[in-house]
């Protein structure tokens, strides 16, 4: 507001002059109004959405015609599928271990008493580890081993140093 009396008062048009009824009842009074009813709807009670006509994709129909679905498997077919799945998992795990854990058979062969089997495994493992070292496959294993050795040899302040392993 301004201090000059000549200025007309601001218009009140965009603001309501008379407040509308409040949707909130006064404190202390309870509202005993009827619950609101559902709005009118165009829903048909007897209608079922699954009865509506649908158009099938022509490519899906052609695919079903060209490649009809196979009959369900019997117990023998399910067992064969499970054996195939298990053999694939074992082959992947074996390949993973042969590549990324190639030093384990070499370490095993070094701990065995001398004999034809242990020496053969040791020689094959040495060649395999050397071939994989060219590609740097042994680096993650060496990094984990070095971190473990450093954690094993770590000591608190004032503690005597670790004894080297035998």
PDB file of C-alpha atoms in Angstrom:
ATOM      1  CA  UNK A   1       0.000   0.000   0.000  1.00  0.00           C
ATOM      2  CA  UNK A   2       1.051   3.512  -0.561  1.00  0.00           C
ATOM      3  CA  UNK A   3       0.901   6.409   1.847  1.00  0.00           C
ATOM      4  CA  UNK A   4      -0.693   8.826  -0.628  1.00  0.00           C
ATOM      5  CA  UNK A   5      -4.498   9.130  -0.314  1.00  0.00           C
ATOM      6  CA  UNK A   6      -5.081  10.010  -4.026  1.00  0.00           C
ATOM      7  CA  UNK A   7      -4.203   6.517  -5.245  1.00  0.00           C
ATOM      8  CA  UNK A   8      -7.243   4.344  -5.845  1.00  0.00           C
ATOM      9  CA  UNK A   9      -7.389   1.068  -3.979  1.00  0.00           C
ATOM     10  CA  UNK A  10      -6.158  -1.967  -5.910  1.00  0.00           C
ATOM     11  CA  UNK A  11      -8.865  -3.954  -7.714  1.00  0.00           C
ATOM     12  CA  UNK A  12     -10.134  -7.064  -5.966  1.00  0.00           C
ATOM     13  CA  UNK A  13     -11.520  -8.778  -9.042  1.00  0.00           C
ATOM     14  CA  UNK A  14      -9.150 -11.761  -9.326  1.00  0.00           C
ATOM     15  CA  UNK A  15      -9.695 -12.574  -5.652  1.00  0.00           C
ATOM     16  CA  UNK A  16     -12.967 -13.891  -4.191  1.00  0.00           C
ATOM     17  CA  UNK A  17     -14.844 -11.233  -2.271  1.00  0.00           C
ATOM     18  CA  UNK A  18     -17.036 -13.669  -0.362  1.00  0.00           C
ATOM     19  CA  UNK A  19     -15.297 -16.823   0.861  1.00  0.00           C
ATOM     20  CA  UNK A  20     -16.862 -20.037  -0.369  1.00  0.00           C
ATOM     21  CA  UNK A  21     -18.054 -22.670   2.050  1.00  0.00           C
ATOM     22  CA  UNK A  22     -15.214 -24.521   3.664  1.00  0.00           C
ATOM     23  CA  UNK A  23     -15.037 -28.255   2.949  1.00  0.00           C
ATOM     24  CA  UNK A  24     -13.760 -28.709   6.487  1.00  0.00           C
ATOM     25  CA  UNK A  25     -16.356 -28.867   9.262  1.00  0.00           C
ATOM     26  CA  UNK A  26     -15.927 -26.679  12.288  1.00  0.00           C
ATOM     27  CA  UNK A  27     -14.080 -28.251  15.167  1.00  0.00           C
ATOM     28  CA  UNK A  28     -16.287 -30.149  17.561  1.00  0.00           C
ATOM     29  CA  UNK A  29     -18.977 -30.962  15.013  1.00  0.00           C
ATOM     30  CA  UNK A  30     -19.232 -34.272  13.254  1.00  0.00           C
ATOM     31  CA  UNK A  31     -20.072 -34.572   9.602  1.00  0.00           C
ATOM     32  CA  UNK A  32     -23.014 -36.863   8.923  1.00  0.00           C
ATOM     33  CA  UNK A  33     -22.997 -36.647   5.164  1.00  0.00           C
ATOM     34  CA  UNK A  34     -23.715 -39.508   2.839  1.00  0.00           C
ATOM     35  CA  UNK A  35     -20.681 -41.252   1.421  1.00  0.00           C
ATOM     36  CA  UNK A  36     -19.911 -40.226  -2.146  1.00  0.00           C
ATOM     37  CA  UNK A  37     -21.388 -42.553  -4.723  1.00  0.00           C
ATOM     38  CA  UNK A  38     -19.551 -43.913  -7.712  1.00  0.00           C
ATOM     39  CA  UNK A  39     -19.714 -41.710 -10.782  1.00  0.00           C
ATOM     40  CA  UNK A  40     -21.847 -42.966 -13.645  1.00  0.00           C
ATOM     41  CA  UNK A  41     -19.977 -45.347 -15.909  1.00  0.00           C
ATOM     42  CA  UNK A  42     -20.366 -46.847 -19.348  1.00  0.00           C
ATOM     43  CA  UNK A  43     -19.151 -50.229 -18.093  1.00  0.00           C
ATOM     44  CA  UNK A  44     -21.223 -53.160 -19.256  1.00  0.00           C
ATOM     45  CA  UNK A  45     -21.404 -55.840 -16.605  1.00  0.00           C
ATOM     46  CA  UNK A  46     -21.840 -58.674 -19.080  1.00  0.00           C
ATOM     47  CA  UNK A  47     -18.832 -57.617 -21.172  1.00  0.00           C
ATOM     48  CA  UNK A  48     -15.648 -59.700 -21.108  1.00  0.00           C
ATOM     49  CA  UNK A  49     -12.418 -58.235 -22.415  1.00  0.00           C
ATOM     50  CA  UNK A  50     -11.312 -61.673 -23.619  1.00  0.00           C
ATOM     51  CA  UNK A  51     -14.270 -61.843 -26.015  1.00  0.00           C
ATOM     52  CA  UNK A  52     -12.978 -58.931 -28.050  1.00  0.00           C
ATOM     53  CA  UNK A  53     -11.701 -59.850 -31.496  1.00  0.00           C
ATOM     54  CA  UNK A  54      -7.932 -59.641 -31.794  1.00  0.00           C
ATOM     55  CA  UNK A  55      -5.789 -59.645 -34.871  1.00  0.00           C
ATOM     56  CA  UNK A  56      -2.926 -62.081 -34.908  1.00  0.00           C
ATOM     57  CA  UNK A  57       0.461 -61.026 -36.185  1.00  0.00           C
ATOM     58  CA  UNK A  58       0.932 -62.512 -39.647  1.00  0.00           C
ATOM     59  CA  UNK A  59       4.602 -63.265 -39.032  1.00  0.00           C
ATOM     60  CA  UNK A  60       3.787 -65.160 -35.821  1.00  0.00           C
ATOM     61  CA  UNK A  61       1.148 -67.187 -37.673  1.00  0.00           C
ATOM     62  CA  UNK A  62       3.598 -67.992 -40.452  1.00  0.00           C
ATOM     63  CA  UNK A  63       6.212 -69.003 -37.886  1.00  0.00           C
ATOM     64  CA  UNK A  64       3.773 -71.360 -36.177  1.00  0.00           C
ATOM     65  CA  UNK A  65       2.885 -72.837 -39.559  1.00  0.00           C
ATOM     66  CA  UNK A  66       6.521 -73.257 -40.662  1.00  0.00           C
ATOM     67  CA  UNK A  67       7.833 -74.366 -37.257  1.00  0.00           C
ATOM     68  CA  UNK A  68       5.043 -76.026 -35.297  1.00  0.00           C
ATOM     69  CA  UNK A  69       5.646 -76.303 -31.570  1.00  0.00           C
ATOM     70  CA  UNK A  70       7.173 -79.568 -30.451  1.00  0.00           C
ATOM     71  CA  UNK A  71       5.184 -81.898 -28.281  1.00  0.00           C
ATOM     72  CA  UNK A  72       5.967 -81.680 -24.570  1.00  0.00           C
ATOM     73  CA  UNK A  73       8.908 -83.748 -23.377  1.00  0.00           C
ATOM     74  CA  UNK A  74       8.396 -87.001 -21.537  1.00  0.00           C
ATOM     75  CA  UNK A  75      10.439 -87.928 -18.464  1.00  0.00           C
ATOM     76  CA  UNK A  76      13.250 -89.374 -20.549  1.00  0.00           C
ATOM     77  CA  UNK A  77      13.478 -86.196 -22.654  1.00  0.00           C
ATOM     78  CA  UNK A  78      13.541 -83.990 -19.566  1.00  0.00           C
ATOM     79  CA  UNK A  79      16.327 -86.138 -18.072  1.00  0.00           C
ATOM     80  CA  UNK A  80      18.345 -85.915 -21.300  1.00  0.00           C
ATOM     81  CA  UNK A  81      17.915 -82.113 -21.377  1.00  0.00           C
ATOM     82  CA  UNK A  82      19.059 -81.882 -17.763  1.00  0.00           C
ATOM     83  CA  UNK A  83      22.118 -84.046 -18.478  1.00  0.00           C
ATOM     84  CA  UNK A  84      23.042 -81.821 -21.435  1.00  0.00           C
ATOM     85  CA  UNK A  85      22.699 -78.722 -19.269  1.00  0.00           C
ATOM     86  CA  UNK A  86      24.811 -80.219 -16.476  1.00  0.00           C
ATOM     87  CA  UNK A  87      27.523 -81.389 -18.870  1.00  0.00           C
ATOM     88  CA  UNK A  88      27.721 -77.914 -20.428  1.00  0.00           C
ATOM     89  CA  UNK A  89      28.065 -76.307 -16.999  1.00  0.00           C
ATOM     90  CA  UNK A  90      30.809 -78.760 -16.041  1.00  0.00           C
ATOM     91  CA  UNK A  91      32.678 -78.138 -19.298  1.00  0.00           C
ATOM     92  CA  UNK A  92      32.557 -74.355 -18.836  1.00  0.00           C
ATOM     93  CA  UNK A  93      33.732 -74.658 -15.217  1.00  0.00           C
ATOM     94  CA  UNK A  94      36.550 -77.019 -16.260  1.00  0.00           C
ATOM     95  CA  UNK A  95      37.713 -74.677 -19.017  1.00  0.00           C
ATOM     96  CA  UNK A  96      37.588 -71.728 -16.617  1.00  0.00           C
ATOM     97  CA  UNK A  97      39.678 -73.571 -14.026  1.00  0.00           C
ATOM     98  CA  UNK A  98      42.157 -74.869 -16.621  1.00  0.00           C
ATOM     99  CA  UNK A  99      42.759 -71.326 -17.808  1.00  0.00           C
ATOM    100  CA  UNK A 100      42.619 -69.219 -14.656  1.00  0.00           C
ATOM    101  CA  UNK A 101      43.836 -71.787 -12.110  1.00  0.00           C
ATOM    102  CA  UNK A 102      46.508 -73.533 -14.172  1.00  0.00           C
ATOM    103  CA  UNK A 103      49.107 -73.435 -11.401  1.00  0.00           C
ATOM    104  CA  UNK A 104      47.104 -75.728  -9.103  1.00  0.00           C
ATOM    105  CA  UNK A 105      47.881 -78.989 -10.945  1.00  0.00           C
ATOM    106  CA  UNK A 106      51.527 -77.925 -11.029  1.00  0.00           C
ATOM    107  CA  UNK A 107      51.515 -77.303  -7.269  1.00  0.00           C
ATOM    108  CA  UNK A 108      49.736 -80.637  -6.727  1.00  0.00           C
ATOM    109  CA  UNK A 109      52.345 -82.489  -8.790  1.00  0.00           C
ATOM    110  CA  UNK A 110      55.198 -80.902  -6.798  1.00  0.00           C
ATOM    111  CA  UNK A 111      53.724 -82.164  -3.502  1.00  0.00           C
ATOM    112  CA  UNK A 112      53.322 -85.777  -4.662  1.00  0.00           C
ATOM    113  CA  UNK A 113      55.955 -88.456  -4.178  1.00  0.00           C
ATOM    114  CA  UNK A 114      58.033 -89.071  -7.311  1.00  0.00           C
ATOM    115  CA  UNK A 115      56.321 -91.292  -9.820  1.00  0.00           C
ATOM    116  CA  UNK A 116      55.283 -91.506 -13.429  1.00  0.00           C
ATOM    117  CA  UNK A 117      51.829 -89.874 -12.902  1.00  0.00           C
ATOM    118  CA  UNK A 118      53.031 -86.950 -10.810  1.00  0.00           C
ATOM    119  CA  UNK A 119      55.970 -86.239 -13.141  1.00  0.00           C
ATOM    120  CA  UNK A 120      53.756 -86.359 -16.233  1.00  0.00           C
ATOM    121  CA  UNK A 121      51.198 -84.016 -14.686  1.00  0.00           C
ATOM    122  CA  UNK A 122      54.012 -81.718 -13.540  1.00  0.00           C
ATOM    123  CA  UNK A 123      55.627 -81.529 -16.984  1.00  0.00           C
ATOM    124  CA  UNK A 124      52.308 -80.934 -18.732  1.00  0.00           C
ATOM    125  CA  UNK A 125      51.380 -78.290 -16.169  1.00  0.00           C
ATOM    126  CA  UNK A 126      54.699 -76.473 -16.586  1.00  0.00           C
ATOM    127  CA  UNK A 127      54.180 -76.229 -20.342  1.00  0.00           C
ATOM    128  CA  UNK A 128      50.531 -75.178 -19.897  1.00  0.00           C
ATOM    129  CA  UNK A 129      51.386 -72.486 -17.320  1.00  0.00           C
ATOM    130  CA  UNK A 130      54.180 -71.145 -19.549  1.00  0.00           C
ATOM    131  CA  UNK A 131      51.841 -70.960 -22.551  1.00  0.00           C
ATOM    132  CA  UNK A 132      49.158 -69.145 -20.551  1.00  0.00           C
ATOM    133  CA  UNK A 133      51.704 -66.741 -19.038  1.00  0.00           C
ATOM    134  CA  UNK A 134      52.339 -65.410 -22.553  1.00  0.00           C
ATOM    135  CA  UNK A 135      48.742 -64.115 -22.578  1.00  0.00           C
ATOM    136  CA  UNK A 136      48.906 -62.768 -19.021  1.00  0.00           C
ATOM    137  CA  UNK A 137      46.212 -65.086 -17.726  1.00  0.00           C
ATOM    138  CA  UNK A 138      48.173 -65.743 -14.540  1.00  0.00           C
ATOM    139  CA  UNK A 139      48.287 -62.061 -13.515  1.00  0.00           C
ATOM    140  CA  UNK A 140      44.971 -61.974 -11.561  1.00  0.00           C
ATOM    141  CA  UNK A 141      45.964 -65.081  -9.613  1.00  0.00           C
ATOM    142  CA  UNK A 142      49.388 -63.640  -8.836  1.00  0.00           C
ATOM    143  CA  UNK A 143      47.824 -60.327  -7.772  1.00  0.00           C
ATOM    144  CA  UNK A 144      45.453 -62.033  -5.350  1.00  0.00           C
ATOM    145  CA  UNK A 145      48.273 -64.181  -3.970  1.00  0.00           C
ATOM    146  CA  UNK A 146      50.534 -61.139  -3.459  1.00  0.00           C
ATOM    147  CA  UNK A 147      47.724 -59.271  -1.680  1.00  0.00           C
ATOM    148  CA  UNK A 148      47.115 -62.278   0.580  1.00  0.00           C
ATOM    149  CA  UNK A 149      50.849 -62.590   1.367  1.00  0.00           C
ATOM    150  CA  UNK A 150      51.057 -58.865   2.170  1.00  0.00           C
ATOM    151  CA  UNK A 151      48.016 -59.100   4.475  1.00  0.00           C
ATOM    152  CA  UNK A 152      49.465 -62.196   6.156  1.00  0.00           C
ATOM    153  CA  UNK A 153      52.807 -60.485   6.755  1.00  0.00           C
ATOM    154  CA  UNK A 154      51.281 -57.206   8.022  1.00  0.00           C
ATOM    155  CA  UNK A 155      51.931 -56.458  11.686  1.00  0.00           C
ATOM    156  CA  UNK A 156      50.825 -53.863  14.220  1.00  0.00           C
ATOM    157  CA  UNK A 157      53.225 -51.210  15.455  1.00  0.00           C
ATOM    158  CA  UNK A 158      55.585 -52.730  18.001  1.00  0.00           C
ATOM    159  CA  UNK A 159      54.801 -56.300  16.991  1.00  0.00           C
ATOM    160  CA  UNK A 160      57.659 -58.550  15.954  1.00  0.00           C
ATOM    161  CA  UNK A 161      57.892 -59.405  12.234  1.00  0.00           C
ATOM    162  CA  UNK A 162      56.218 -62.476  10.832  1.00  0.00           C
ATOM    163  CA  UNK A 163      58.175 -65.652  10.558  1.00  0.00           C
ATOM    164  CA  UNK A 164      58.596 -66.837   6.981  1.00  0.00           C
ATOM    165  CA  UNK A 165      56.500 -69.881   6.054  1.00  0.00           C
ATOM    166  CA  UNK A 166      58.360 -73.207   5.793  1.00  0.00           C
TER     167      UNK A 166
END
